[in-house]
Amino acid sequence: MKGFLEETPVSWRIDADRSEYHFESEGIGSLRILAEPQEVPSGIGSIRLLVMVAEGTTSLLELRIEDEGGHSVLGLSSDAGGQVMLDIDRAKDGTLYVTGVMEADLTAYPKSGRTDGERQTLVLDVDGGRITATGH
């Protein structure tokens, strides 16, 4: 996943084995994605996402960026939400492939060391994302 946090280039690599998906039926399900930092500014670590899928529409329910120690520093702004346009394909071996774009307004978490209420925009292009684990 590559993109920009405000104007700073960022990239994370989806951890295919620690991410998971679960589908109730063919068109209704969820993706829980954990991605490790590749190119991020100081103070930024892993990213966690929860995406719901319903009849071809994807919705970003949770997005959290952690620092290097695993503490939450930025999260999905409750009043702004996020936009997700993902194509999701399941291979016969159970692997899920994800491509598309996500955009979200993030707010600094309390006690994150950032200015309380600080907002930043995150735009990510997901190209060749892969999840190998199915949820329970």
PDB file of C-alpha atoms in Angstrom:
ATOM      1  CA  MET A   1       0.000   0.000   0.000  1.00  0.00           C
ATOM      2  CA  LYS A   2       1.522   3.297  -1.080  1.00  0.00           C
ATOM      3  CA  GLY A   3       0.300   6.831  -0.761  1.00  0.00           C
ATOM      4  CA  PHE A   4       0.537  10.037   1.205  1.00  0.00           C
ATOM      5  CA  LEU A   5      -0.048  11.081   4.803  1.00  0.00           C
ATOM      6  CA  GLU A   6      -0.720  14.740   4.179  1.00  0.00           C
ATOM      7  CA  GLU A   7       2.083  15.426   1.674  1.00  0.00           C
ATOM      8  CA  THR A   8       4.566  12.879   3.033  1.00  0.00           C
ATOM      9  CA  PRO A   9       5.026   9.664   0.986  1.00  0.00           C
ATOM     10  CA  VAL A  10       4.173   6.513   2.963  1.00  0.00           C
ATOM     11  CA  SER A  11       4.037   2.799   2.265  1.00  0.00           C
ATOM     12  CA  TRP A  12       3.062  -0.299   4.211  1.00  0.00           C
ATOM     13  CA  ARG A  13       3.281  -3.978   3.283  1.00  0.00           C
ATOM     14  CA  ILE A  14       0.203  -6.071   4.087  1.00  0.00           C
ATOM     15  CA  ASP A  15       1.080  -8.925   6.412  1.00  0.00           C
ATOM     16  CA  ALA A  16      -0.765 -11.671   4.516  1.00  0.00           C
ATOM     17  CA  ASP A  17      -0.594 -14.147   7.400  1.00  0.00           C
ATOM     18  CA  ARG A  18      -1.679 -11.767  10.183  1.00  0.00           C
ATOM     19  CA  SER A  19      -4.509 -10.199   8.191  1.00  0.00           C
ATOM     20  CA  GLU A  20      -7.778 -12.068   7.769  1.00  0.00           C
ATOM     21  CA  TYR A  21     -11.130 -12.074   6.034  1.00  0.00           C
ATOM     22  CA  HIS A  22     -14.540 -13.557   6.703  1.00  0.00           C
ATOM     23  CA  PHE A  23     -17.514 -13.742   4.337  1.00  0.00           C
ATOM     24  CA  GLU A  24     -21.045 -14.532   5.565  1.00  0.00           C
ATOM     25  CA  SER A  25     -22.072 -15.047   1.946  1.00  0.00           C
ATOM     26  CA  GLU A  26     -20.610 -14.308  -1.486  1.00  0.00           C
ATOM     27  CA  GLY A  27     -21.207 -10.549  -1.239  1.00  0.00           C
ATOM     28  CA  ILE A  28     -21.180  -9.809   2.508  1.00  0.00           C
ATOM     29  CA  GLY A  29     -18.089  -9.932   4.670  1.00  0.00           C
ATOM     30  CA  SER A  30     -15.180  -8.149   6.291  1.00  0.00           C
ATOM     31  CA  LEU A  31     -11.435  -7.705   5.884  1.00  0.00           C
ATOM     32  CA  ARG A  32      -9.127  -7.102   8.824  1.00  0.00           C
ATOM     33  CA  ILE A  33      -5.794  -5.858   7.496  1.00  0.00           C
ATOM     34  CA  LEU A  34      -2.516  -5.429   9.359  1.00  0.00           C
ATOM     35  CA  ALA A  35       0.311  -3.818   7.399  1.00  0.00           C
ATOM     36  CA  GLU A  36       3.904  -3.246   8.432  1.00  0.00           C
ATOM     37  CA  PRO A  37       5.728   0.038   7.682  1.00  0.00           C
ATOM     38  CA  GLN A  38       8.041   0.245   4.689  1.00  0.00           C
ATOM     39  CA  GLU A  39       8.440   3.995   4.132  1.00  0.00           C
ATOM     40  CA  VAL A  40       6.934   6.141   6.869  1.00  0.00           C
ATOM     41  CA  PRO A  41       7.870   9.303   8.756  1.00  0.00           C
ATOM     42  CA  SER A  42       9.326   9.130  12.256  1.00  0.00           C
ATOM     43  CA  GLY A  43       6.725   8.243  14.858  1.00  0.00           C
ATOM     44  CA  ILE A  44       4.661   6.098  12.476  1.00  0.00           C
ATOM     45  CA  GLY A  45       4.562   2.288  12.558  1.00  0.00           C
ATOM     46  CA  SER A  46       1.972  -0.345  11.622  1.00  0.00           C
ATOM     47  CA  ILE A  47      -1.466   0.366  10.194  1.00  0.00           C
ATOM     48  CA  ARG A  48      -4.652  -1.584  11.011  1.00  0.00           C
ATOM     49  CA  LEU A  49      -7.828  -1.483   8.915  1.00  0.00           C
ATOM     50  CA  LEU A  50     -11.302  -2.980   9.136  1.00  0.00           C
ATOM     51  CA  VAL A  51     -13.245  -2.938   5.870  1.00  0.00           C
ATOM     52  CA  MET A  52     -16.828  -4.174   5.488  1.00  0.00           C
ATOM     53  CA  VAL A  53     -18.076  -5.508   2.168  1.00  0.00           C
ATOM     54  CA  ALA A  54     -21.797  -5.525   1.322  1.00  0.00           C
ATOM     55  CA  GLU A  55     -23.066  -6.346  -2.153  1.00  0.00           C
ATOM     56  CA  GLY A  56     -20.162  -4.740  -4.005  1.00  0.00           C
ATOM     57  CA  THR A  57     -19.815  -1.711  -1.699  1.00  0.00           C
ATOM     58  CA  THR A  58     -16.825  -1.391   0.615  1.00  0.00           C
ATOM     59  CA  SER A  59     -16.859   0.723   3.790  1.00  0.00           C
ATOM     60  CA  LEU A  60     -13.953   1.658   6.018  1.00  0.00           C
ATOM     61  CA  LEU A  61     -15.071   1.041   9.616  1.00  0.00           C
ATOM     62  CA  GLU A  62     -11.748   1.336  11.390  1.00  0.00           C
ATOM     63  CA  LEU A  63      -8.321   2.674  10.531  1.00  0.00           C
ATOM     64  CA  ARG A  64      -5.597   3.030  13.128  1.00  0.00           C
ATOM     65  CA  ILE A  65      -1.960   3.996  12.704  1.00  0.00           C
ATOM     66  CA  GLU A  66       0.379   3.030  15.509  1.00  0.00           C
ATOM     67  CA  ASP A  67       3.808   4.283  16.504  1.00  0.00           C
ATOM     68  CA  GLU A  68       6.895   2.061  16.520  1.00  0.00           C
ATOM     69  CA  GLY A  69       5.924   0.779  19.989  1.00  0.00           C
ATOM     70  CA  GLY A  70       2.399  -0.279  18.969  1.00  0.00           C
ATOM     71  CA  HIS A  71       0.572   2.655  20.600  1.00  0.00           C
ATOM     72  CA  SER A  72      -2.243   4.279  18.583  1.00  0.00           C
ATOM     73  CA  VAL A  73      -1.310   7.719  17.249  1.00  0.00           C
ATOM     74  CA  LEU A  74      -3.817   8.429  14.448  1.00  0.00           C
ATOM     75  CA  GLY A  75      -7.282   7.023  13.815  1.00  0.00           C
ATOM     76  CA  LEU A  76     -10.296   7.377  11.593  1.00  0.00           C
ATOM     77  CA  SER A  77     -12.105  10.600  12.372  1.00  0.00           C
ATOM     78  CA  SER A  78     -15.610   9.705  13.551  1.00  0.00           C
ATOM     79  CA  ASP A  79     -17.216  12.727  11.914  1.00  0.00           C
ATOM     80  CA  ALA A  80     -15.448  12.429   8.554  1.00  0.00           C
ATOM     81  CA  GLY A  81     -15.087   8.700   7.907  1.00  0.00           C
ATOM     82  CA  GLY A  82     -13.266   7.403   4.904  1.00  0.00           C
ATOM     83  CA  GLN A  83     -13.779   6.397   1.302  1.00  0.00           C
ATOM     84  CA  VAL A  84     -12.853   2.962   0.047  1.00  0.00           C
ATOM     85  CA  MET A  85     -12.977   1.711  -3.517  1.00  0.00           C
ATOM     86  CA  LEU A  86     -11.592  -1.822  -3.481  1.00  0.00           C
ATOM     87  CA  ASP A  87     -11.809  -4.724  -5.887  1.00  0.00           C
ATOM     88  CA  ILE A  88     -11.695  -8.031  -4.042  1.00  0.00           C
ATOM     89  CA  ASP A  89     -11.000 -11.360  -5.734  1.00  0.00           C
ATOM     90  CA  ARG A  90     -10.794 -14.790  -4.104  1.00  0.00           C
ATOM     91  CA  ALA A  91      -8.471 -17.379  -5.618  1.00  0.00           C
ATOM     92  CA  LYS A  92      -9.257 -21.115  -5.526  1.00  0.00           C
ATOM     93  CA  ASP A  93      -6.543 -21.619  -2.885  1.00  0.00           C
ATOM     94  CA  GLY A  94      -8.384 -19.267  -0.494  1.00  0.00           C
ATOM     95  CA  THR A  95      -6.093 -16.280  -0.982  1.00  0.00           C
ATOM     96  CA  LEU A  96      -7.869 -12.930  -1.176  1.00  0.00           C
ATOM     97  CA  TYR A  97      -6.463 -10.288  -3.552  1.00  0.00           C
ATOM     98  CA  VAL A  98      -7.245  -6.623  -2.938  1.00  0.00           C
ATOM     99  CA  THR A  99      -6.654  -3.618  -5.210  1.00  0.00           C
ATOM    100  CA  GLY A 100      -8.025  -0.093  -5.101  1.00  0.00           C
ATOM    101  CA  VAL A 101      -7.868   3.219  -3.286  1.00  0.00           C
ATOM    102  CA  MET A 102      -8.590   4.351   0.274  1.00  0.00           C
ATOM    103  CA  GLU A 103      -8.845   7.900   1.550  1.00  0.00           C
ATOM    104  CA  ALA A 104      -9.487   8.927   5.143  1.00  0.00           C
ATOM    105  CA  ASP A 105      -9.326  11.897   7.471  1.00  0.00           C
ATOM    106  CA  LEU A 106      -7.430  10.893  10.598  1.00  0.00           C
ATOM    107  CA  THR A 107      -7.395  12.476  14.039  1.00  0.00           C
ATOM    108  CA  ALA A 108      -4.642  12.297  16.642  1.00  0.00           C
ATOM    109  CA  TYR A 109      -5.400   9.981  19.559  1.00  0.00           C
ATOM    110  CA  PRO A 110      -5.261  11.447  23.070  1.00  0.00           C
ATOM    111  CA  LYS A 111      -1.904  10.753  24.739  1.00  0.00           C
ATOM    112  CA  SER A 112      -0.282  10.151  21.341  1.00  0.00           C
ATOM    113  CA  GLY A 113       2.186  12.986  21.776  1.00  0.00           C
ATOM    114  CA  ARG A 114       0.502  14.831  18.915  1.00  0.00           C
ATOM    115  CA  THR A 115      -1.619  17.958  19.148  1.00  0.00           C
ATOM    116  CA  ASP A 116      -5.041  16.957  20.469  1.00  0.00           C
ATOM    117  CA  GLY A 117      -7.525  16.950  17.585  1.00  0.00           C
ATOM    118  CA  GLU A 118      -4.794  17.318  14.942  1.00  0.00           C
ATOM    119  CA  ARG A 119      -6.155  16.112  11.601  1.00  0.00           C
ATOM    120  CA  GLN A 120      -4.271  14.529   8.724  1.00  0.00           C
ATOM    121  CA  THR A 121      -5.451  13.094   5.430  1.00  0.00           C
ATOM    122  CA  LEU A 122      -4.276   9.648   4.347  1.00  0.00           C
ATOM    123  CA  VAL A 123      -4.574   8.477   0.732  1.00  0.00           C
ATOM    124  CA  LEU A 124      -3.489   4.924  -0.089  1.00  0.00           C
ATOM    125  CA  ASP A 125      -3.288   2.976  -3.326  1.00  0.00           C
ATOM    126  CA  VAL A 126      -3.550  -0.768  -2.705  1.00  0.00           C
ATOM    127  CA  ASP A 127      -1.938  -2.715  -5.535  1.00  0.00           C
ATOM    128  CA  GLY A 128      -1.612  -6.456  -5.280  1.00  0.00           C
ATOM    129  CA  GLY A 129      -2.705  -6.672  -1.637  1.00  0.00           C
ATOM    130  CA  ARG A 130      -2.960 -10.270  -0.442  1.00  0.00           C
ATOM    131  CA  ILE A 131      -4.587 -11.928   2.576  1.00  0.00           C
ATOM    132  CA  THR A 132      -4.103 -15.638   3.155  1.00  0.00           C
ATOM    133  CA  ALA A 133      -5.912 -16.243   6.459  1.00  0.00           C
ATOM    134  CA  THR A 134      -9.661 -16.662   6.746  1.00  0.00           C
ATOM    135  CA  GLY A 135     -11.385 -15.482   9.902  1.00  0.00           C
ATOM    136  CA  HIS A 136     -13.518 -17.484  12.279  1.00  0.00           C
TER     137      HIS A 136
END
